[in-house]
CSV table of N, CA and C in Angstrom, one decimal:
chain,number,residue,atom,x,y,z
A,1,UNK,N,-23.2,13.3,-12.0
A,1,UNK,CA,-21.9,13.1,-11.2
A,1,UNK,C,-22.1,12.1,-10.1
A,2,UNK,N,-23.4,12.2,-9.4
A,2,UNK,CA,-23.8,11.2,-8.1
A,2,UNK,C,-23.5,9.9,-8.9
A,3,UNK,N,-24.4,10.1,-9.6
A,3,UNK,CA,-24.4,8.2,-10.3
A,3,UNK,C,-23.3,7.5,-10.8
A,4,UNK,N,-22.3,8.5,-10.9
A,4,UNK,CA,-20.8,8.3,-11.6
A,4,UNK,C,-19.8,8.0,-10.4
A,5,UNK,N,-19.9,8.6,-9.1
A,5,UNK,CA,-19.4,8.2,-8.0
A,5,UNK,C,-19.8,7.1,-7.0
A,6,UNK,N,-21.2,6.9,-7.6
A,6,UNK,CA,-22.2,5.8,-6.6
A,6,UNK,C,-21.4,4.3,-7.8
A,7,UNK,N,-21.4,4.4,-8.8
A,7,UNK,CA,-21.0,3.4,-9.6
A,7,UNK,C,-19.3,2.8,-9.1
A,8,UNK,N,-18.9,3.1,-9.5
A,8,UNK,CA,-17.5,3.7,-8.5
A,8,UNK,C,-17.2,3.1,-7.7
A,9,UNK,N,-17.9,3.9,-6.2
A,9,UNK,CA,-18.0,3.5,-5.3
A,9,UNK,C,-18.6,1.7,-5.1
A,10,UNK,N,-19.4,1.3,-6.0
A,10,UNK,CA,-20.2,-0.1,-5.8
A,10,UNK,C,-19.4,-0.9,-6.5
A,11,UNK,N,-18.1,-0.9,-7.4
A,11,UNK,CA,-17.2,-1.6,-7.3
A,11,UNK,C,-17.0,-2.5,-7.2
A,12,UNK,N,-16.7,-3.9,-7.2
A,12,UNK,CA,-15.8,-4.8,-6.6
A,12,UNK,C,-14.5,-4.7,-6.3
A,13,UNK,N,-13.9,-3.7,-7.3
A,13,UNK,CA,-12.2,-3.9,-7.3
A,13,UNK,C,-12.6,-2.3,-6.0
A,14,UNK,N,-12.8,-1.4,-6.3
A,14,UNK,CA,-13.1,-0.2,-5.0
A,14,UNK,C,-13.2,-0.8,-3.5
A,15,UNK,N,-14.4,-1.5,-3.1
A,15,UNK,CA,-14.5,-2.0,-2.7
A,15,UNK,C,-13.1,-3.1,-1.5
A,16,UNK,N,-12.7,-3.8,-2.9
A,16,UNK,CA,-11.7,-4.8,-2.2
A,16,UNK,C,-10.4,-4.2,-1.6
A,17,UNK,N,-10.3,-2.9,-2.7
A,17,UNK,CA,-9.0,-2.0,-2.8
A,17,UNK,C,-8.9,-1.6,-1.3
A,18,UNK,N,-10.0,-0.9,-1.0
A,18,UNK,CA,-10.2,0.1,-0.2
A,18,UNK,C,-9.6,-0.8,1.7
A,19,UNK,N,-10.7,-2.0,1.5
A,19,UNK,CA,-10.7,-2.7,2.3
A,19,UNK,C,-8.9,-3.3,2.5
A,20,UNK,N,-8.6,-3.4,1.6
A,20,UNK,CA,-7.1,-4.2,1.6
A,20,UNK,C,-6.1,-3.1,1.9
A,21,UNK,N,-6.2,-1.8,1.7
A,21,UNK,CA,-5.2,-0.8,2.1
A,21,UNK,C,-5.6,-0.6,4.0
A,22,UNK,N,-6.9,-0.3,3.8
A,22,UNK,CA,-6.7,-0.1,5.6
A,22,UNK,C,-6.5,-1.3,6.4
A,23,UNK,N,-6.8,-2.4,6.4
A,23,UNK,CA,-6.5,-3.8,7.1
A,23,UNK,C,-5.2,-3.8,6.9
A,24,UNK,N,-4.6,-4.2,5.8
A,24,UNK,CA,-3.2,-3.9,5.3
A,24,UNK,C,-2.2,-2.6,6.0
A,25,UNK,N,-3.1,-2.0,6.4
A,25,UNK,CA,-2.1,-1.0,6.7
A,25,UNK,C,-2.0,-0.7,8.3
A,26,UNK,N,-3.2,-1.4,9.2
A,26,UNK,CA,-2.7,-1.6,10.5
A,26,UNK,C,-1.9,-2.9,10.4
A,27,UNK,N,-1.9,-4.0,9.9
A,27,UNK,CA,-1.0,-5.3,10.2
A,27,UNK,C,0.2,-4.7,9.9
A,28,UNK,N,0.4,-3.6,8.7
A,28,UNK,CA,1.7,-3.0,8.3
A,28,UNK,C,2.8,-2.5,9.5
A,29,UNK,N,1.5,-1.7,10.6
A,29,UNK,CA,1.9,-0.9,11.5
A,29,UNK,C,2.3,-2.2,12.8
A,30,UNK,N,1.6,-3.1,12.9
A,30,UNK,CA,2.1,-3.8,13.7
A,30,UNK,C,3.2,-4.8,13.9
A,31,UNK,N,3.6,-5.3,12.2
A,31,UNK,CA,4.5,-6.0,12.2
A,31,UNK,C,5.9,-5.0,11.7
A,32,UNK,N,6.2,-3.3,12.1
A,32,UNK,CA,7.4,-3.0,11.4
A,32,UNK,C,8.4,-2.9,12.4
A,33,UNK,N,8.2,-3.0,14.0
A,33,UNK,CA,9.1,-3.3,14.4
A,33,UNK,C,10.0,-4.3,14.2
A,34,UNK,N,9.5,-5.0,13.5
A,34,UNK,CA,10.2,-6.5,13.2
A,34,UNK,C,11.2,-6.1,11.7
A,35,UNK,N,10.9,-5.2,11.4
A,35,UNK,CA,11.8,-4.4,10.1
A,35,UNK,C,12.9,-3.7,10.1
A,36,UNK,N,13.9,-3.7,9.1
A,36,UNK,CA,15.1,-2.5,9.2
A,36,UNK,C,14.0,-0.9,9.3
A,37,UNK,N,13.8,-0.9,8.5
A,37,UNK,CA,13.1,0.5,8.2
A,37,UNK,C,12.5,1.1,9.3
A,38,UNK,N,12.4,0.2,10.5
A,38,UNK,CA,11.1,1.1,11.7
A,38,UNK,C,12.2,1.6,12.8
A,39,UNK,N,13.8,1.4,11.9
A,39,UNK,CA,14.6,2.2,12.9
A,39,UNK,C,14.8,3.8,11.8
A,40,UNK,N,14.2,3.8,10.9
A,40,UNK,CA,14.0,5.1,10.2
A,40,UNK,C,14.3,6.0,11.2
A,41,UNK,N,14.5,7.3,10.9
A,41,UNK,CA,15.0,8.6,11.8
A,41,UNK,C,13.6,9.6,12.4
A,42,UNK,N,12.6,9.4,11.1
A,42,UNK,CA,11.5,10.2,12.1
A,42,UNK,C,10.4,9.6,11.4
A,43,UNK,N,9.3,10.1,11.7
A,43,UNK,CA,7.6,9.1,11.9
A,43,UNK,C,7.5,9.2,10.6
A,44,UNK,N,7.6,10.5,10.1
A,44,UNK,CA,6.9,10.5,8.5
A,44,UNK,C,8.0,10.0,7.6
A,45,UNK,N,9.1,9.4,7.6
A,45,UNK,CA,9.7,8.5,6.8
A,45,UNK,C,8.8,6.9,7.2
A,46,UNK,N,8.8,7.0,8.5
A,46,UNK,CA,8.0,5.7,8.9
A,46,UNK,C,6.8,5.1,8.1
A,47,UNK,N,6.0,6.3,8.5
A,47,UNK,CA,4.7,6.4,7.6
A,47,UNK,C,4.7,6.3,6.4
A,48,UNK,N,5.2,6.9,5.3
A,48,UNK,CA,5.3,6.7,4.2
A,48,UNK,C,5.7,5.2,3.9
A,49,UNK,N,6.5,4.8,4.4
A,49,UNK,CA,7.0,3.4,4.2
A,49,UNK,C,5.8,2.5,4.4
A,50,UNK,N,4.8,2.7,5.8
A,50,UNK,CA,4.1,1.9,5.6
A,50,UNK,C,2.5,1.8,4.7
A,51,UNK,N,2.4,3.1,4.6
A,51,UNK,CA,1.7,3.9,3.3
A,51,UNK,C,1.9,2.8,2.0
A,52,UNK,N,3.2,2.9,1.7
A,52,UNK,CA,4.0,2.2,0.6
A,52,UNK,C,3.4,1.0,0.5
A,53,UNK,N,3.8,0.5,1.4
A,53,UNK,CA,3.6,-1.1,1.7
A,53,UNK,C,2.3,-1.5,1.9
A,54,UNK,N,1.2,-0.7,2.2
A,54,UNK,CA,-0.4,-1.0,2.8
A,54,UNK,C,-1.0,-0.9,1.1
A,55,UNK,N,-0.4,0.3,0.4
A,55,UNK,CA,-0.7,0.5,-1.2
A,55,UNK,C,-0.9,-0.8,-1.8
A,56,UNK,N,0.8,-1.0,-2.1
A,56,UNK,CA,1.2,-2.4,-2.7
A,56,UNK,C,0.2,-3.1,-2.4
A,57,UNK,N,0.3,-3.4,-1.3
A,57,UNK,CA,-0.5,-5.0,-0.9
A,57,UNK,C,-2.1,-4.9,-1.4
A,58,UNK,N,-2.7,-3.8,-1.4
A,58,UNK,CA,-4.1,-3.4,-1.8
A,58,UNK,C,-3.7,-3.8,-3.5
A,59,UNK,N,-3.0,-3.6,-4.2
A,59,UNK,CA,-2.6,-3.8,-5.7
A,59,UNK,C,-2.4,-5.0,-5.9
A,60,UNK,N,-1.7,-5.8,-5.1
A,60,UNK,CA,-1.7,-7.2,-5.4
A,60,UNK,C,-2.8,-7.9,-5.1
A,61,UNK,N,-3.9,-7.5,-4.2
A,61,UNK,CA,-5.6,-8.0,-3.8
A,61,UNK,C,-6.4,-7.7,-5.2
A,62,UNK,N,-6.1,-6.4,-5.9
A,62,UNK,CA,-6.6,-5.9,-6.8
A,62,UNK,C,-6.1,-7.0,-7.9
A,63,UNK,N,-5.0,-7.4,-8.4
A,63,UNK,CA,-4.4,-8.9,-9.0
A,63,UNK,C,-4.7,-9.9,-9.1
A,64,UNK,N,-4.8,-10.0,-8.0
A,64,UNK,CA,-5.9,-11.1,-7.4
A,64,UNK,C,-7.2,-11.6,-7.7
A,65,UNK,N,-7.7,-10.5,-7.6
A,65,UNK,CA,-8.8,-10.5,-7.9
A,65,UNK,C,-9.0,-10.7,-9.4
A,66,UNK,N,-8.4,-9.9,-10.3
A,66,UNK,CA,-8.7,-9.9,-11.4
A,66,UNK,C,-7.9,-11.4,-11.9
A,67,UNK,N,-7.6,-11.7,-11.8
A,67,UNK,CA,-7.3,-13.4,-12.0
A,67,UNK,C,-8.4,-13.9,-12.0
A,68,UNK,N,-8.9,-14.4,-10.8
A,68,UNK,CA,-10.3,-14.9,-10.4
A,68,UNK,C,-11.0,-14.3,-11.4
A,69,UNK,N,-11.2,-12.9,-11.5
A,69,UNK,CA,-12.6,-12.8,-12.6
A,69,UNK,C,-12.0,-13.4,-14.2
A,70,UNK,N,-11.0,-13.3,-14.6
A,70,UNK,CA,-10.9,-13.3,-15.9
A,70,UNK,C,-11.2,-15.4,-15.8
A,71,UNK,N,-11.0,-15.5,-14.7
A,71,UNK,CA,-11.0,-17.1,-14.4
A,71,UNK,C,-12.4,-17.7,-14.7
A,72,UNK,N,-13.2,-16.5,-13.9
A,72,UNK,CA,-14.7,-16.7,-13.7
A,72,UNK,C,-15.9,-16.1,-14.9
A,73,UNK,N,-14.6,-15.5,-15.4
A,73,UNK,CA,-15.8,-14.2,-16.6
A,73,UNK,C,-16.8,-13.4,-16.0
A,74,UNK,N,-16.3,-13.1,-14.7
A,74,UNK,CA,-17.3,-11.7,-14.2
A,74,UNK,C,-16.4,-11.4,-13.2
A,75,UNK,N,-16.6,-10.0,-12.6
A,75,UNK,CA,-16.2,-9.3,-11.8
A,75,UNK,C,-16.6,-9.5,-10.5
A,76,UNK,N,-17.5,-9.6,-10.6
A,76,UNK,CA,-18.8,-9.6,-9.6
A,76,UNK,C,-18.9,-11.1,-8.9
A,77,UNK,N,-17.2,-12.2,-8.8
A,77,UNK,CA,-17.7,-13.2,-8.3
A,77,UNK,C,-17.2,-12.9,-6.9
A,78,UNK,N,-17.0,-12.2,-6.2
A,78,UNK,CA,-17.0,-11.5,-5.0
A,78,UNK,C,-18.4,-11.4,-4.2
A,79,UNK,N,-19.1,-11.6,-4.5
A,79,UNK,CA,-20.5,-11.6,-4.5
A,79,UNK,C,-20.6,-13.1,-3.9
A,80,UNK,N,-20.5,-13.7,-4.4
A,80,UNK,CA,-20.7,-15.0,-4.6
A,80,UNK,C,-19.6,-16.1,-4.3
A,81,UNK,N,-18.6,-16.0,-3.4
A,81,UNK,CA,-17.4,-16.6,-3.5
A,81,UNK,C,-17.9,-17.9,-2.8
A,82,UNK,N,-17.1,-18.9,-3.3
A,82,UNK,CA,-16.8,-20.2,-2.8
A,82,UNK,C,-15.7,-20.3,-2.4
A,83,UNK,N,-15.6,-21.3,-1.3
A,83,UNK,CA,-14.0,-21.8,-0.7
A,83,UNK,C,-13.1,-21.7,-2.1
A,84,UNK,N,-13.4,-22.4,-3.0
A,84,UNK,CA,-12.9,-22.6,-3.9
A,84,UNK,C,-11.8,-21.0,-4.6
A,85,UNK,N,-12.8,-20.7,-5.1
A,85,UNK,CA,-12.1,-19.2,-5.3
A,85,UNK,C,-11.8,-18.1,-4.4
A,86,UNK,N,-12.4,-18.7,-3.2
A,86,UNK,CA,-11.2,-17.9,-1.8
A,86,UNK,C,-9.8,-18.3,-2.2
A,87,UNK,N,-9.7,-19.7,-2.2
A,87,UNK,CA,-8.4,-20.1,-1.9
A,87,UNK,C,-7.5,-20.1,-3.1
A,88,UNK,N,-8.3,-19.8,-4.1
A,88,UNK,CA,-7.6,-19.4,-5.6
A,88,UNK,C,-7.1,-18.0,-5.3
A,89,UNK,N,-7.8,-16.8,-5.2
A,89,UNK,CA,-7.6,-15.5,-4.2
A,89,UNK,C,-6.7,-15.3,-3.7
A,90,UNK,N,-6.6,-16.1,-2.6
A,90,UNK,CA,-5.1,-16.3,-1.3
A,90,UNK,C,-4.5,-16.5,-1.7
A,91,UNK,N,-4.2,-17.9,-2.7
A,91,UNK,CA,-2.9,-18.2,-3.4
A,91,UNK,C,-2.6,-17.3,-4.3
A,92,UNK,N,-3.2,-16.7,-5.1
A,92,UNK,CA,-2.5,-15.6,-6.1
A,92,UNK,C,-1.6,-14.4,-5.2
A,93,UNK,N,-2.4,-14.2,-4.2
A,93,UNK,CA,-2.3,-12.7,-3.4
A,93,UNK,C,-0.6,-13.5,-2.8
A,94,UNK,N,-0.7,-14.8,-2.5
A,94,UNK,CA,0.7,-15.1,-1.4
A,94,UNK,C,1.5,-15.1,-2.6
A,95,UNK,N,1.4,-16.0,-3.5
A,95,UNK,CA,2.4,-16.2,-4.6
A,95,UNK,C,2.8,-15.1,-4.9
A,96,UNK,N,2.3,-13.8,-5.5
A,96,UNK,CA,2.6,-12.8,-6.0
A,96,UNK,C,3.8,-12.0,-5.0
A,97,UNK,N,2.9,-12.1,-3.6
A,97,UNK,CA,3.9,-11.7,-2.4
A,97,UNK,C,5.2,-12.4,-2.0
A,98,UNK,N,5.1,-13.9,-2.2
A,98,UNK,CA,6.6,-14.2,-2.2
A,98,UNK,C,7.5,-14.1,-3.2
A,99,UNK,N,7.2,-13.9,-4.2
A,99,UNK,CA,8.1,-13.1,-5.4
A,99,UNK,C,8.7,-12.1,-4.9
A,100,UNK,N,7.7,-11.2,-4.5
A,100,UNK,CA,8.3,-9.8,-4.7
A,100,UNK,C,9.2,-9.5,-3.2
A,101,UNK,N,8.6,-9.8,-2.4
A,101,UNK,CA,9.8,-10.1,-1.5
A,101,UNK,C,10.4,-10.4,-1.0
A,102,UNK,N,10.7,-12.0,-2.2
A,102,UNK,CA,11.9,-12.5,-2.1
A,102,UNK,C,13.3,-11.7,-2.8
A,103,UNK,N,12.6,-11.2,-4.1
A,103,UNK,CA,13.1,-10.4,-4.6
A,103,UNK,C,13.4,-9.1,-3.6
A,104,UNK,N,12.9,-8.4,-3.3
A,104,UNK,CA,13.1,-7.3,-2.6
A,104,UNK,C,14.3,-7.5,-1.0
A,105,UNK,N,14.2,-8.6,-1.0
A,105,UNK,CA,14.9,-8.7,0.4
A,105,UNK,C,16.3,-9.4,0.0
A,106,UNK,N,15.9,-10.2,-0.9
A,106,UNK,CA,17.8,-11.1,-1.6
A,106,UNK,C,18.3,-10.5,-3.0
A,107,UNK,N,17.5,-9.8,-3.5
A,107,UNK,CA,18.6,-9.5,-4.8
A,107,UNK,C,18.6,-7.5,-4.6
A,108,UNK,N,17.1,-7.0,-4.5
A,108,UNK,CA,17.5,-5.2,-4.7
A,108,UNK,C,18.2,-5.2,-3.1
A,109,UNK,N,17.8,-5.9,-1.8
A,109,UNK,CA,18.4,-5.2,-0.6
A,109,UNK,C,17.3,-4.3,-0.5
A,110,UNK,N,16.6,-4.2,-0.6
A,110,UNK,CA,15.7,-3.0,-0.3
A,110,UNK,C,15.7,-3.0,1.5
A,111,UNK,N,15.3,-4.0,2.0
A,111,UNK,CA,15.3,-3.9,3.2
A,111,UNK,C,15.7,-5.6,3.8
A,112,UNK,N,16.0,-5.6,5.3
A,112,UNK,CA,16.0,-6.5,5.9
A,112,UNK,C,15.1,-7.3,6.5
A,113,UNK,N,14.9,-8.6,7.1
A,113,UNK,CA,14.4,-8.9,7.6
A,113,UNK,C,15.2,-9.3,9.0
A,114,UNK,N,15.2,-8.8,10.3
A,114,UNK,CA,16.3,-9.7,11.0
A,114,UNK,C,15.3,-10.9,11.9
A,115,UNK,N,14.5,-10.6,12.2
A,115,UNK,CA,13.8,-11.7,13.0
A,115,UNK,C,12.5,-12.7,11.6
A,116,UNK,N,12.4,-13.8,12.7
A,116,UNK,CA,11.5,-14.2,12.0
A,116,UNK,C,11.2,-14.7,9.9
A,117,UNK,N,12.7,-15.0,9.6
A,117,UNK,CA,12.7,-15.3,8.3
A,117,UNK,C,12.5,-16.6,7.9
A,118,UNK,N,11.8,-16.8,6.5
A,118,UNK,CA,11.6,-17.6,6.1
A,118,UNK,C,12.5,-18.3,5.8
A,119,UNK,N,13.3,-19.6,5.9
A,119,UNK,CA,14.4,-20.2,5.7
A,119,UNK,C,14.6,-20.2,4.2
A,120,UNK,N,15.7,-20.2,3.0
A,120,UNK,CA,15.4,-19.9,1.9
A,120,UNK,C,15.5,-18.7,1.1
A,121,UNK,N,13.9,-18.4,1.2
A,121,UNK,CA,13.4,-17.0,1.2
A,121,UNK,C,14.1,-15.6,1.3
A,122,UNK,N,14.1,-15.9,2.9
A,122,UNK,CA,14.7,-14.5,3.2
A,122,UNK,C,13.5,-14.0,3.6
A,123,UNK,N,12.2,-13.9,3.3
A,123,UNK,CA,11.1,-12.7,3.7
A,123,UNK,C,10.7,-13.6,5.2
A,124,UNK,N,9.8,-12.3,5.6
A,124,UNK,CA,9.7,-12.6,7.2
A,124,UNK,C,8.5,-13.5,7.2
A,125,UNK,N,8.0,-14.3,7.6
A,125,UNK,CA,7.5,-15.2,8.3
A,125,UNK,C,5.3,-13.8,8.3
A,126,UNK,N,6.0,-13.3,8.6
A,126,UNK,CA,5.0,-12.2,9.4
A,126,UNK,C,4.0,-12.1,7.8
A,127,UNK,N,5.0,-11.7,6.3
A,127,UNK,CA,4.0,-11.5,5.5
A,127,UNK,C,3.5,-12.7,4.6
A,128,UNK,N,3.9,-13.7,5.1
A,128,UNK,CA,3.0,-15.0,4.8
A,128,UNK,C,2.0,-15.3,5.6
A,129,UNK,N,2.1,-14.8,7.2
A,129,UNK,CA,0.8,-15.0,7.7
A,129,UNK,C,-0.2,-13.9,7.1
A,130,UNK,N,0.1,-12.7,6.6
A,130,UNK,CA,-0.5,-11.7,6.4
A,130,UNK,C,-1.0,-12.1,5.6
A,131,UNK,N,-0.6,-13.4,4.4
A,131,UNK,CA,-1.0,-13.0,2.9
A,131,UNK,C,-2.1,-14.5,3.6
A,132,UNK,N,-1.8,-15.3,4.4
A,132,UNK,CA,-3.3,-16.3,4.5
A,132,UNK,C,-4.3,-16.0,5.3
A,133,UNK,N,-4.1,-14.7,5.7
A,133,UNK,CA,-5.4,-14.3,7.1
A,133,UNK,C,-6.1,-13.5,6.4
A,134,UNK,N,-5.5,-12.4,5.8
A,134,UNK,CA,-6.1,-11.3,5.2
A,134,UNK,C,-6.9,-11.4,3.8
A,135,UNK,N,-6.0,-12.1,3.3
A,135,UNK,CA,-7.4,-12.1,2.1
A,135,UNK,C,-9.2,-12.4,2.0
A,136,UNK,N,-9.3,-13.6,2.8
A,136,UNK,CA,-10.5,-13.8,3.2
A,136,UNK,C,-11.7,-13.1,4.2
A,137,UNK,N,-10.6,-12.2,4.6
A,137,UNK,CA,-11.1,-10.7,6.0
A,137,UNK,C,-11.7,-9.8,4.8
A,138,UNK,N,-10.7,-9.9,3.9
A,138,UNK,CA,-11.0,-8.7,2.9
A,138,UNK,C,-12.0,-8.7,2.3
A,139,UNK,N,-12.1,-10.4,1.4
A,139,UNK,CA,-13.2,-10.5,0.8
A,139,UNK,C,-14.7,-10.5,0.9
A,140,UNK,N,-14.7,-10.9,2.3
A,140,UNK,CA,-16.0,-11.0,3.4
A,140,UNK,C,-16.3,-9.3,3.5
A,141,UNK,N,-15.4,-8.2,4.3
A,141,UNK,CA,-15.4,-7.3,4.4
A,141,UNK,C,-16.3,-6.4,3.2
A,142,UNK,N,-15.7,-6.8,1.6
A,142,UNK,CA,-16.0,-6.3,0.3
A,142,UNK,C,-17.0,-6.7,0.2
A,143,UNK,N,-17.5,-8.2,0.8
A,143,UNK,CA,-18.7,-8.4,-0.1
A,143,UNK,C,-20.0,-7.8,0.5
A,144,UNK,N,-19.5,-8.0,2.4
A,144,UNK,CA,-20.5,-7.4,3.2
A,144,UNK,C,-21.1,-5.8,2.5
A,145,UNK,N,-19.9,-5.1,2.2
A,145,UNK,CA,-20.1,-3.5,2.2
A,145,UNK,C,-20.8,-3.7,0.6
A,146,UNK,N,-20.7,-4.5,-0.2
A,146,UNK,CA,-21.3,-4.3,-1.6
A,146,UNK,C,-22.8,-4.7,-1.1
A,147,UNK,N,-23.2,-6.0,-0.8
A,147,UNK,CA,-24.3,-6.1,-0.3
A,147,UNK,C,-25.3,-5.7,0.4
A,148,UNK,N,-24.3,-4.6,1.3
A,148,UNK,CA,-25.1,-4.0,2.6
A,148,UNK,C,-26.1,-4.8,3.1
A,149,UNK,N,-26.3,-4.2,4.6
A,149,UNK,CA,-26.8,-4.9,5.9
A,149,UNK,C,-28.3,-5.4,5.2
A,150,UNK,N,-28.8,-6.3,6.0
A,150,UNK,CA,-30.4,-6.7,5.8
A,150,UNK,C,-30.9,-5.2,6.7
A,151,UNK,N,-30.4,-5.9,7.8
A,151,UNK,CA,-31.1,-4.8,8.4
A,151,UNK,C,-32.0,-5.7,10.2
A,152,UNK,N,-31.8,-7.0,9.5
A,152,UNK,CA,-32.7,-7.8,10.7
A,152,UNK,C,-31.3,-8.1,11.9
A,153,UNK,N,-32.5,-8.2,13.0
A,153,UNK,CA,-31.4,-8.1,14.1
A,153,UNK,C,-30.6,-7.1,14.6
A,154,UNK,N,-30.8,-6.2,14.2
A,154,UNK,CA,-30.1,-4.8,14.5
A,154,UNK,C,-30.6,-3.9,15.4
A,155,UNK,N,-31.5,-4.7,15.5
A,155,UNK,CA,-32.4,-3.6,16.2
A,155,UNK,C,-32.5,-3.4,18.2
């Protein structure tokens, strides 16, 4: 069972996931005042929403990624990234994200954006910076934690 959880855990897509929901999910917390939803009625509708939203965005890293590998024919090029396939990365992760919330903001209404919109669009300004900062936070993050520390200089 250890070895089945240690495998798992050593991941790439675990790994990226993990890293992409919690980073994803303080930027979530910081950019919802800028949202209809953060006038929600009480915390735990708040939270869920941003729960929601920290998910998603971990799923579309996970997208992401698997682009790049079927690109690369391994999983494992997290490990090993180049500018190159960083920015192949970012761009899947932003593309994917101005879809869906262009969609989500101009045709379901799901929610508004009132500050800060993209002209066009419709989505805020706030999850385009999200989608060119964070990816490469993430992937560094993933690859550090798969590789673990040397150990030099720590001391």
């Amino acid at each position: 069972m250890f070895k089945k959880s240690a495998r798992i855990l050593a991941a790439p897509e675990t790994n990226l996931f993990l890293f992409a929901f919690l980073l994803n999910f303080v930027y979530e917390v910081w950019q919802s005042p800028f949202y209809e939803f953060y006038a929600s009625p009480s915390l735990g509708d708040k939270v869920i929403d941003l729960t929601h939203c920290a998910f998603g965005d971990g799923v579309i890293i996970l997208f992401s990624s698997w682009v790049v590998s079927a690109l690369m024919r391994s999983r494992y090029w997290v490990l090993t990234p180049t500018w190159k396939l960083t920015l192949l990365f970012t761009s899947v992760g932003l593309l994917v994200t101005l879809v869906i919330e262009t969609y989500r903001v101009n045709v379901s209404k799901a929610y508004g954006v009132p500050v800060l919109a993209v002209p066009i669009l419709g989505m805020s300004a706030l999850a385009v910076i999200q989608w060119i900062v964070l990816p490469a936070i993430i992937l560094y993050l993933a690859r550090r934690h798969m590789l673990g520390y040397s150990g030099q200089g720590l001391q």
